[in-house]
């Protein structure tokens, strides 16, 4: 309770401090981060103030857009210059404000970004909005315009709102939303997290216009903009934050806890993660007592950790990212990095191909005292970055040993009249995408800086200048240039194909004319290079063919993720060189691999990603995993008819989506049995996995699977009863289909059971309806011949007795089975049961049955013994009568029904001074005053 209140208090205090300008009162000291050897944490500007930075994202050129809680949108250039480009009206209360940003996949052409904010004004709580904006200004962003609302909704509370937005490569958006409920108490509003017609507590998958993606598990063609159509998964408290595994496309969220536990979840389609009934792997105090939670079975998280200040504890999880870069040590490649912002910790973990936990987080954590991470993202080279809300900076985790040195390139132009040489280093590059610093050594003992600079030389014919470029981790590259200040630089006119793109094998044709004031016409030489950029901003060169003369042709490269740079150069007699470069860009189309269930789908030539821009005409292979990430579904072929998992294709002139089909045991049975399809109807939802059980819902029933039980169906009244009582969480998966009983009257399913229920069954008849029998009572019923025995079909489910101790089922042949911890389960029926019921069942003088109805040694009578030292005996001639207490003791001592008294002919009744039972040949009477019994013949 303290932890959850502290988190809300912190948000509230931060809001107050920001509003009244008291940030200066906060302590400035921050402990030095402790990271593993070889790693460093570097601070980068965000353009936001301390305690105001909420989110950030990289633009295609490597620059950054960031958001501040109070509505500020800032742009930060690659060399660290920051400026505010917009200030939006927000309501920055507690968790609300301007809290999320995502860059559209087609930003280079659309300039679209997506923002999450709370909008001021109106009544009835807080208005939360997801909107698309257009970034204005070129080449540098200067503003935002054209807000288009994708969706919005109101919340009565300022906590656990819309917490994250991710723009996927396919143009769709993933959005996480908290439960929007009161964190200070058990609030029934939190139950809306499991309501598919509410945005509360959901992960949504939507198109760029805000409508649901048709592949969503609950999509409604008639209403694509309903909440149900948008929902991908449900049952979250505060999913902060959301990211997609770049390889599998699987969403991963950090779900902020309530009283005790923080959790991480791999998000499966259609899955319910069961907040508020469960927190992590534990029933939630307060909520677990609500009737809506009575039968809710937990969906285990990927990982949970306990609240507190211990080494492995924390108080507010921030979901992270999967590292897919190349500079970290191998042990961290493919690891998931996540943090806790209140305890300033960073951990990593690994998942296996099926999405299970392959390696638990480190103990102690990977890093400590890192600041307050509230958003994780990947730098252009893949390095893990996070927004530190405490300092207002973007912190980058780098591994210098894996850092690549930058490449220096420079060009000059000369004004002989003033002996001024202009230097340009804009073609210099860093393979890791890092910003560079530039140092010029002009060759006359002076130096300069900047990507472009000019220098006026003293007298002299020729100087050798040097450019040194350095990245933030200290790696550098250099190049030398000959300059002749009094000499005109040669001029080169390059004729290019212009602003067009090329398919593999298309001819790139260029021409150039070169001349020099002092030398006249000069010779032209050509060089070409393939510039390979597998990580967008991470590029390296492959030398290509060269040539001489005014014309040059070369076929466009078949190297993936590459452009061609063709450079024409000329050198005059003074040794001054002039060059121009044309970049031939690939004509690319989007290749997307999808599957009907989450699976590892790879384009090997694109770094193993599942979606990539591929050059038209390129030949490449794609590979689908043998087994889906659920560990169950097997590859069944591609939707276009190709059966091999690994296939080779040539990229055509349009975008292409290839869908891999995976079938589970449930799919395979359903597809192979026409009669079953007719019985169950069409599927109405996705296949859901909960623990070791999987199921899929159809129009008229469900199919269930587990490794131990195989695939079986449940439908009709038996399914309704199964779900009413808790489904597979209560009874385990079915071990049979619905079968007919031997008498042809009833129908039943058997179930595997759980440790608390053992095996279970549900039986149905037209007269009795569907009722469940499980555990020891079921075992007793089976021993008595099931429905063919003396009890018949169950007419009740297992019910708790009025004293709260025992359990029972009633049956159609006027029979019952009663169980208690002390007596076990025993059957009672017929006249004996009638007599017992008249005496008050287990609340009467007899208690619970301790035997089934049993035949007496003489073969004439029947009896049950009971837990309060009582019995009921029956014969055809005497009927059923109870005997208990001291009278039963005496009758037992005489030899029961084999004694001279025979069978009881009455129950115990009052006489003057005591109690009496009559028997066939006499009686036993008890006297209260001296606690004695006598027996007499008539």
Coordinates of N, CA, C and O in Angstrom, one line a residue, residues 692-756:
X692 N -0.8 -24.4 -19.4 CA -0.6 -25.6 -20.4 C -1.8 -25.9 -21.1 O -1.8 -26.9 -21.9
X693 N -2.9 -25.1 -21.0 CA -4.1 -25.4 -21.7 C -4.4 -24.4 -22.8 O -4.1 -23.2 -22.6
X694 N -4.9 -24.8 -23.9 CA -5.2 -23.9 -25.0 C -6.7 -24.2 -25.4 O -7.2 -25.3 -25.3
X695 N -7.4 -23.2 -25.9 CA -8.7 -23.4 -26.3 C -9.1 -22.4 -27.4 O -8.5 -21.3 -27.5
X696 N -10.1 -22.7 -28.1 CA -10.7 -21.8 -29.1 C -12.2 -21.9 -29.1 O -12.8 -22.9 -28.9
X697 N -12.8 -20.7 -29.2 CA -14.3 -20.6 -29.1 C -14.9 -20.6 -30.5 O -14.4 -19.9 -31.4
X698 N -16.0 -21.3 -30.6 CA -16.7 -21.4 -31.9 C -18.2 -21.0 -31.6 O -18.5 -20.7 -30.5
X699 N -18.9 -20.9 -32.7 CA -20.3 -20.4 -32.5 C -21.1 -21.2 -31.5 O -21.9 -20.7 -30.8
X700 N -20.8 -22.5 -31.4 CA -21.7 -23.4 -30.5 C -20.8 -24.2 -29.6 O -21.4 -25.2 -29.0
X701 N -19.6 -23.9 -29.3 CA -18.8 -24.6 -28.4 C -17.4 -24.2 -28.4 O -17.0 -23.2 -29.0
X702 N -16.5 -25.1 -27.8 CA -15.1 -24.8 -27.7 C -14.3 -26.1 -27.9 O -14.8 -27.2 -27.6
X703 N -13.1 -25.9 -28.4 CA -12.2 -27.0 -28.5 C -11.0 -26.7 -27.5 O -10.5 -25.6 -27.5
X704 N -10.7 -27.7 -26.7 CA -9.6 -27.6 -25.7 C -8.5 -28.5 -26.1 O -8.7 -29.6 -26.6
X705 N -7.2 -28.1 -25.7 CA -6.1 -29.0 -25.9 C -5.1 -28.8 -24.7 O -4.9 -27.7 -24.2
X706 N -4.5 -29.9 -24.3 CA -3.3 -29.9 -23.5 C -2.4 -31.0 -24.0 O -2.9 -32.0 -24.6
X707 N -1.2 -31.0 -23.6 CA -0.3 -32.0 -24.1 C -0.7 -33.4 -23.5 O -0.5 -34.4 -24.2
X708 N -1.2 -33.4 -22.3 CA -1.6 -34.6 -21.7 C -3.0 -35.2 -22.2 O -3.1 -36.4 -22.2
X709 N -3.9 -34.3 -22.5 CA -5.2 -34.7 -22.9 C -5.6 -34.8 -24.3 O -6.5 -35.4 -24.7
X710 N -4.8 -34.1 -25.2 CA -5.2 -33.9 -26.6 C -6.3 -33.0 -26.8 O -6.6 -32.1 -25.9
X711 N -7.0 -33.1 -27.9 CA -8.0 -32.1 -28.3 C -9.4 -32.7 -28.1 O -9.7 -33.8 -28.6
X712 N -10.2 -32.0 -27.4 CA -11.6 -32.4 -27.1 C -12.5 -31.2 -27.1 O -12.1 -30.1 -26.8
X713 N -13.8 -31.5 -27.5 CA -14.8 -30.4 -27.5 C -15.7 -30.5 -26.4 O -16.0 -31.5 -25.8
X714 N -16.2 -29.3 -26.0 CA -17.3 -29.1 -25.0 C -18.3 -28.1 -25.6 O -17.9 -27.1 -26.2
X715 N -19.6 -28.4 -25.5 CA -20.5 -27.5 -26.1 C -21.8 -27.6 -25.3 O -22.0 -28.4 -24.4
X716 N -22.8 -26.7 -25.7 CA -24.1 -26.8 -25.1 C -24.1 -26.5 -23.6 O -23.4 -25.7 -23.1
X717 N -25.1 -27.2 -23.0 CA -25.2 -27.0 -21.5 C -24.0 -27.4 -20.7 O -23.7 -26.7 -19.7
X718 N -23.3 -28.4 -21.2 CA -22.1 -28.8 -20.4 C -21.0 -27.7 -20.5 O -20.3 -27.5 -19.5
X719 N -20.9 -27.0 -21.7 CA -19.9 -25.9 -21.8 C -20.3 -24.8 -20.9 O -19.5 -24.2 -20.2
X720 N -21.6 -24.4 -20.9 CA -22.1 -23.3 -20.1 C -21.8 -23.6 -18.6 O -21.4 -22.8 -17.8
X721 N -22.1 -24.9 -18.1 CA -21.8 -25.2 -16.8 C -20.3 -25.2 -16.5 O -19.9 -24.7 -15.4
X722 N -19.5 -25.7 -17.4 CA -18.0 -25.7 -17.2 C -17.5 -24.3 -17.0 O -16.7 -24.0 -16.1
X723 N -18.0 -23.4 -17.9 CA -17.5 -22.0 -17.8 C -18.0 -21.3 -16.5 O -17.3 -20.5 -15.9
X724 N -19.3 -21.6 -16.2 CA -19.9 -21.0 -15.0 C -19.1 -21.4 -13.7 O -18.9 -20.5 -12.8
X725 N -18.6 -22.6 -13.7 CA -17.9 -23.1 -12.5 C -16.4 -22.8 -12.5 O -15.7 -23.1 -11.5
X726 N -15.9 -22.2 -13.6 CA -14.4 -21.8 -13.6 C -13.7 -22.4 -14.7 O -12.4 -22.2 -14.8
X727 N -14.3 -23.2 -15.6 CA -13.6 -23.7 -16.8 C -12.4 -24.6 -16.4 O -12.3 -25.3 -15.4
X728 N -11.4 -24.4 -17.3 CA -10.2 -25.3 -17.1 C -9.4 -24.9 -15.9 O -8.6 -25.7 -15.4
X729 N -9.6 -23.7 -15.4 CA -8.9 -23.3 -14.1 C -9.4 -24.1 -13.0 O -8.7 -24.4 -12.0
X730 N -10.7 -24.5 -13.0 CA -11.3 -25.3 -12.0 C -11.2 -26.8 -12.2 O -10.9 -27.5 -11.3
X731 N -11.5 -27.2 -13.4 CA -11.5 -28.7 -13.7 C -10.5 -29.2 -14.6 O -10.5 -30.4 -14.9
X732 N -9.6 -28.3 -15.1 CA -8.6 -28.8 -16.1 C -9.2 -28.9 -17.4 O -10.4 -28.7 -17.6
X733 N -8.5 -29.3 -18.5 CA -9.0 -29.5 -19.8 C -9.8 -30.8 -19.9 O -9.7 -31.7 -19.1
X734 N -10.8 -30.9 -20.9 CA -11.5 -32.1 -21.0 C -10.6 -33.2 -21.5 O -9.7 -33.1 -22.3
X735 N -11.0 -34.4 -21.0 CA -10.3 -35.6 -21.4 C -11.1 -36.5 -22.4 O -10.6 -37.5 -22.9
X736 N -12.3 -36.0 -22.6 CA -13.2 -36.7 -23.6 C -14.0 -35.6 -24.4 O -14.1 -34.5 -23.9
X737 N -14.5 -35.9 -25.6 CA -15.5 -35.1 -26.2 C -16.8 -35.3 -25.4 O -16.8 -36.1 -24.4
X738 N -17.8 -34.6 -25.8 CA -19.1 -34.9 -25.1 C -19.6 -36.2 -25.7 O -19.8 -36.4 -26.9
X739 N -19.9 -37.2 -24.8 CA -20.3 -38.5 -25.2 C -21.6 -38.9 -24.6 O -22.2 -38.2 -23.7
X740 N -22.3 -39.9 -25.3 CA -23.6 -40.3 -24.8 C -23.4 -41.4 -23.7 O -22.5 -42.2 -23.7
X741 N -24.3 -41.3 -22.7 CA -24.3 -42.3 -21.7 C -24.8 -43.6 -22.2 O -25.5 -43.7 -23.3
X742 N -24.6 -44.8 -21.5 CA -25.0 -46.1 -22.0 C -26.5 -46.2 -22.2 O -27.0 -46.9 -23.1
X743 N -27.3 -45.5 -21.3 CA -28.7 -45.6 -21.5 C -29.3 -44.7 -22.6 O -30.5 -44.7 -22.8
X744 N -28.4 -43.9 -23.2 CA -28.8 -43.1 -24.3 C -29.6 -41.8 -23.9 O -30.0 -41.0 -24.8
X745 N -29.7 -41.6 -22.6 CA -30.5 -40.5 -22.1 C -29.6 -39.3 -21.9 O -30.0 -38.1 -22.2
X746 N -28.4 -39.4 -21.4 CA -27.6 -38.3 -21.0 C -26.4 -38.1 -21.9 O -26.1 -38.9 -22.8
X747 N -25.7 -37.0 -21.6 CA -24.4 -36.7 -22.3 C -23.4 -36.2 -21.2 O -23.8 -35.6 -20.2
X748 N -22.1 -36.4 -21.5 CA -21.2 -36.1 -20.5 C -19.8 -35.8 -21.1 O -19.5 -36.2 -22.2
X749 N -19.0 -35.0 -20.3 CA -17.6 -34.8 -20.6 C -16.8 -35.1 -19.3 O -17.3 -34.8 -18.2
X750 N -15.7 -35.8 -19.4 CA -14.8 -36.0 -18.3 C -13.7 -34.9 -18.4 O -13.3 -34.5 -19.6
X751 N -13.1 -34.5 -17.3 CA -12.1 -33.5 -17.3 C -10.9 -33.9 -16.4 O -11.1 -34.8 -15.5
X752 N -9.7 -33.4 -16.8 CA -8.5 -33.8 -16.1 C -8.4 -33.5 -14.7 O -7.8 -34.2 -13.9
X753 N -9.1 -32.4 -14.3 CA -9.1 -32.0 -12.9 C -7.8 -31.2 -12.5 O -6.9 -31.0 -13.4
X754 N -7.8 -30.7 -11.3 CA -6.7 -29.9 -10.8 C -6.4 -30.6 -9.4 O -7.1 -31.4 -8.9
X755 N -5.3 -30.1 -8.8 CA -5.0 -30.7 -7.4 C -6.1 -30.5 -6.4 O -6.3 -31.4 -5.5
X756 N -6.9 -29.5 -6.6 CA -8.0 -29.3 -5.6 C -9.3 -30.0 -6.0 O -10.1 -30.3 -5.1

